[in-house]
Amino acid sequence: MGTDSSTQRFGVFGDPIAHTKSPVMHNAAFQALGINGNYTAFHVKPADLKQAVQGIRDSGLRGVNVTIPHKLAVMEWLDVIDEGARIIGAVNTIVNDDGELKGYNTDGIGYVRSLKEECQIELTGKRIVIIGAGGAARGVAYALCRERPEHIWIANRTIERANELAQSLQPYGKLSGMGMDGLADIKNEADIVINTTSVGMHPHVADRPADPAQFNAGTIISDLIYNPLRTRWLQEAETRGCIAHGGLGMFVYQGAYAFEYWTGKPAPIDAMRTAVMDSLEL
Ligand code: ATR
């Protein structure tokens, strides 16, 4: 689809940005719904972020995604921050309403929608383990709290960070922190175990965040990583009778929520997923 003055414009800010799959995914969504929209990747260095945000207003971009390393820093330059994004402390989606910029975080809710739809489960009353205590863990943990699980354990290499994260989300759910050695103790209690660390991501595909022998058959084992689509950890867990859930859906659904905030229309999930799959170098 060509662009003209009636084309709604969108983009993603990041550094690096060359390998982003967001343009392919969103342009496929516009095409699937017959929307006259165009989504472009912008290489924005940290020193240029303020100017780039002003550029959203000046050039009338309707929406922007924000990725590494700008998710925290961008908050300073926006007019309004959604409550969830404020609690998580990161923005990945900006909506431009006639020059007023509002920031959202769709990573956590995107992950939760992917988990529920792809594993066909309800999360209310579930017992969930999150491995990792960084920014990704925080977004996922907060979004999971909204689903009213029975308990969330945060397991991390650095136990202090696990305890801090669990403590800071106490107003929203029942959470506790532990070291990685705590995983063996809760083997029989965990319904779902989620890796939010980068351990196992390309090119370090032989690494694993934990030993899948620590989990029972039937447990859902989930990984935020989507390169590779199935990490070694997921493959081994599946061999042991666990249910594997990969990270591609999180990427698709975080984009789907952004698309829905921008356009007000239900996102064409299948077209978006297919476009990303086709663009991956598998
Ligand atoms: P992100 O925003 O992607 O979550 P982050 O805030 O740097 O990134 O957090 C990375 C998480 O992965 C942390 O929980 C980190 O553990 P520590 O808190 O102990 O640093 C975890 N992590 C990264 N590399 C790891 C490794 N090789 N083994 C175990 N945990 C690792």
XYZ file of C-alpha atoms and ligand atoms in Angstrom:
313
model
C 0.000 0.000 0.000
C 1.447 3.403 -0.930
C 1.440 6.411 1.386
C -0.312 9.755 0.830
C -1.549 12.594 3.027
C -4.396 10.441 4.357
C -2.060 7.629 5.451
C -1.939 7.141 9.227
C 1.673 6.832 10.286
C 3.212 4.684 12.998
C 6.673 3.575 14.048
C 9.041 2.009 16.545
C 11.947 3.727 18.325
C 14.936 1.631 19.393
C 18.713 1.307 19.414
C 19.579 -1.078 17.812
C 16.484 -1.412 15.631
C 17.592 -3.140 12.389
C 16.192 -6.570 13.321
C 12.778 -5.495 14.611
C 9.812 -7.511 13.340
C 7.307 -4.834 14.357
C 7.017 -3.126 10.927
C 6.344 -6.399 9.120
C 3.757 -7.358 11.749
C 1.865 -4.065 11.861
C 1.926 -3.433 8.117
C 0.434 -6.921 7.642
C -2.288 -5.996 10.143
C -3.142 -2.765 8.265
C -3.271 -4.682 5.023
C -5.469 -7.437 6.472
C -8.042 -4.872 7.663
C -7.744 -2.522 4.671
C -6.453 0.334 6.861
C -4.415 3.037 5.131
C -1.508 2.867 7.598
C 2.257 2.737 7.407
C 4.627 1.572 10.157
C 8.374 2.350 10.045
C 11.420 1.554 12.209
C 13.344 4.603 13.512
C 16.877 4.250 14.825
C 16.835 6.595 17.836
C 19.953 6.976 19.982
C 19.421 7.737 23.690
C 20.689 11.318 23.278
C 18.053 11.945 20.565
C 15.053 10.467 22.384
C 13.520 13.749 23.564
C 13.645 15.177 20.059
C 12.219 11.976 18.583
C 9.248 12.137 20.981
C 8.606 15.749 19.980
C 8.817 14.501 16.383
C 5.751 12.284 17.037
C 3.690 15.443 17.587
C 5.352 17.485 14.835
C 4.952 14.886 12.129
C 1.594 13.600 13.332
C 2.460 9.966 13.976
C -0.652 8.295 15.418
C 1.257 5.690 17.405
C 4.736 4.546 18.324
C 6.254 1.508 19.963
C 9.296 1.993 22.140
C 11.868 -0.714 22.618
C 15.302 -1.232 24.182
C 16.855 0.954 25.592
C 14.120 3.631 25.773
C 11.218 2.040 27.687
C 12.040 3.771 30.963
C 13.576 7.028 29.709
C 10.684 7.846 27.371
C 8.267 8.252 30.284
C 9.777 11.633 31.135
C 8.704 13.128 27.779
C 5.072 11.930 27.658
C 1.946 13.852 28.743
C 0.057 10.982 30.424
C 1.168 7.566 31.698
C -1.337 4.729 32.030
C -1.549 3.296 35.572
C -0.184 -0.141 34.615
C 2.804 1.369 32.813
C 3.478 3.593 35.825
C 3.469 0.644 38.230
C 5.652 -1.449 35.899
C 7.940 1.537 35.344
C 8.190 1.137 31.563
C 6.329 2.226 28.412
C 6.371 0.294 25.148
C 3.407 1.934 23.378
C 2.547 5.602 22.793
C -0.808 6.851 21.526
C -0.901 10.339 19.998
C -4.309 11.973 20.496
C -4.079 15.324 18.704
C -0.657 16.054 20.156
C -1.287 14.577 23.619
C 1.007 11.586 24.087
C -0.128 8.772 26.388
C 2.145 5.880 27.334
C 1.065 2.283 27.931
C 2.792 -1.004 28.639
C 1.409 -3.874 26.555
C 4.256 -6.355 27.188
C 2.807 -7.895 30.363
C -0.811 -7.974 29.193
C 0.387 -9.272 25.813
C 2.172 -12.111 27.554
C -0.873 -12.987 29.665
C -3.204 -12.991 26.629
C -0.790 -15.269 24.779
C -0.542 -17.669 27.732
C -4.319 -17.844 28.215
C -5.186 -18.242 24.551
C -2.386 -20.568 23.483
C -2.568 -22.829 26.549
C -6.359 -22.511 26.911
C -6.176 -21.826 30.643
C -7.594 -19.519 33.267
C -4.994 -18.087 35.635
C -7.243 -17.381 38.610
C -6.163 -19.574 41.539
C -3.040 -20.843 39.765
C 0.382 -21.180 41.391
C 2.995 -19.535 39.213
C 6.792 -19.406 39.280
C 8.643 -16.580 37.504
C 12.363 -17.070 36.854
C 14.183 -13.714 36.742
C 13.596 -10.411 38.512
C 14.399 -7.757 35.880
C 12.193 -5.463 33.823
C 10.564 -8.260 31.834
C 9.730 -10.164 35.033
C 8.173 -7.051 36.549
C 5.823 -6.469 33.597
C 4.759 -10.099 33.480
C 4.342 -10.378 37.264
C 2.137 -7.277 37.451
C -0.073 -8.443 34.563
C -0.362 -11.901 36.150
C -1.417 -10.347 39.470
C -4.432 -8.843 37.680
C -5.589 -12.407 36.920
C -5.753 -13.274 40.649
C -3.443 -16.291 40.842
C -3.135 -18.007 44.240
C 0.585 -17.291 44.532
C 3.548 -16.052 42.489
C 7.078 -17.077 43.399
C 9.932 -15.029 41.925
C 13.093 -17.169 41.595
C 16.282 -15.329 40.737
C 20.043 -15.876 40.661
C 20.373 -12.803 42.879
C 17.894 -13.494 45.674
C 17.809 -9.867 46.861
C 16.339 -8.742 43.535
C 13.712 -11.509 43.742
C 12.710 -10.362 47.232
C 12.619 -6.698 46.182
C 10.377 -7.402 43.189
C 8.023 -9.597 45.223
C 7.870 -6.959 47.951
C 7.172 -4.080 45.581
C 4.182 -5.863 43.988
C 2.585 -6.896 47.321
C -0.275 -4.407 46.888
C -1.410 -6.309 43.783
C -1.102 -9.990 44.762
C 0.516 -12.670 46.901
C 4.171 -12.928 45.915
C 7.382 -14.191 47.469
C 11.018 -14.188 46.393
C 13.576 -16.984 46.481
C 16.920 -18.106 45.080
C 17.142 -20.606 42.222
C 17.637 -23.431 44.726
C 14.074 -22.832 45.915
C 12.680 -24.264 42.664
C 13.151 -27.858 43.842
C 11.090 -27.162 46.988
C 8.002 -26.012 45.089
C 8.144 -28.642 42.350
C 4.825 -30.172 43.397
C 3.036 -26.865 43.797
C 3.832 -25.074 40.531
C 1.161 -25.045 37.804
C 3.135 -22.708 35.517
C 6.866 -21.838 35.361
C 7.923 -18.825 33.269
C 11.445 -17.883 32.152
C 11.822 -14.111 31.842
C 15.647 -14.102 31.650
C 17.603 -14.077 28.402
C 19.226 -17.422 29.233
C 18.883 -19.682 26.172
C 18.406 -16.859 23.676
C 20.221 -16.928 20.337
C 23.211 -17.316 20.030
C 23.521 -19.000 23.461
C 21.047 -21.713 22.587
C 22.702 -24.427 24.695
C 22.070 -22.533 27.958
C 19.062 -23.204 30.221
C 17.602 -21.057 33.027
C 16.851 -24.160 35.151
C 16.885 -27.963 34.985
C 13.510 -29.173 33.605
C 13.891 -32.248 35.857
C 12.753 -29.877 38.602
C 9.211 -29.784 37.198
C 6.454 -32.398 37.072
C 4.770 -33.699 33.912
C 1.707 -31.588 33.125
C 3.267 -28.339 34.388
C 3.114 -25.488 31.871
C 6.676 -24.362 31.068
C 6.773 -20.970 29.374
C 9.629 -18.969 27.892
C 9.520 -15.287 26.871
C 12.282 -15.990 24.333
C 11.165 -16.449 20.710
C 14.566 -16.730 19.054
C 14.789 -19.714 18.936
C 11.036 -20.368 18.789
C 11.557 -23.354 21.119
C 14.485 -22.975 23.488
C 16.427 -25.973 24.703
C 14.645 -25.546 28.049
C 11.220 -25.830 26.399
C 12.248 -28.795 24.292
C 13.570 -30.710 27.297
C 10.519 -29.839 29.368
C 8.252 -31.143 26.637
C 10.212 -34.391 26.512
C 9.485 -34.753 30.240
C 5.732 -34.392 29.683
C 5.431 -30.691 30.459
C 3.331 -28.355 28.289
C 5.613 -25.930 26.407
C 4.676 -22.311 25.645
C 7.102 -20.175 23.595
C 7.565 -16.399 23.463
C 6.390 -15.570 19.942
C 2.809 -15.082 21.129
C 3.923 -12.443 23.636
C 5.496 -10.438 20.830
C 2.380 -10.798 18.657
C -0.055 -9.880 21.436
C 1.926 -6.918 22.759
C 1.667 -5.631 19.183
C -2.015 -6.570 19.032
C -2.829 -4.476 22.113
C -0.864 -1.542 20.683
C -2.736 -1.907 17.368
C -6.056 -1.934 19.226
C -5.176 1.190 21.250
C -4.221 3.026 18.042
C -7.027 1.913 15.741
C -9.882 0.901 18.058
C -10.253 -2.253 15.968
C -9.664 -5.901 17.017
C -6.180 -6.881 15.837
C -5.958 -9.522 13.071
C -3.884 -11.899 15.201
C -3.444 -14.657 12.611
C -2.210 -12.258 9.916
C 0.222 -10.685 12.384
C 1.586 -14.026 13.584
C 1.971 -15.329 10.033
C 3.840 -12.187 8.951
C 6.304 -12.524 11.826
C 6.788 -16.264 11.267
C 7.432 -15.700 7.560
C 10.043 -13.045 8.335
C 12.000 -15.137 10.833
C 15.180 -16.694 9.498
C 14.394 -20.245 10.552
P 15.163 -7.545 31.380
O 14.675 -6.143 31.383
O 15.268 -8.174 30.023
O 14.377 -8.409 32.322
P 17.316 -7.182 33.276
O 16.528 -6.155 34.005
O 18.768 -6.941 33.021
O 16.696 -7.481 31.846
O 17.149 -8.585 34.060
C 17.758 -9.747 33.618
C 17.273 -10.929 34.474
O 17.858 -12.127 33.946
C 17.726 -10.868 35.917
O 16.787 -11.542 36.714
C 19.051 -11.637 35.864
O 19.456 -12.193 37.102
P 20.275 -11.301 38.186
O 19.256 -10.402 38.831
O 20.850 -12.290 39.116
O 21.315 -10.530 37.378
C 18.693 -12.730 34.919
N 19.855 -13.306 34.246
C 20.555 -12.752 33.216
N 21.563 -13.560 32.857
C 21.503 -14.647 33.670
C 22.256 -15.867 33.773
N 23.290 -16.123 32.956
N 21.885 -16.762 34.719
C 20.837 -16.513 35.531
N 20.091 -15.391 35.480
C 20.410 -14.475 34.553
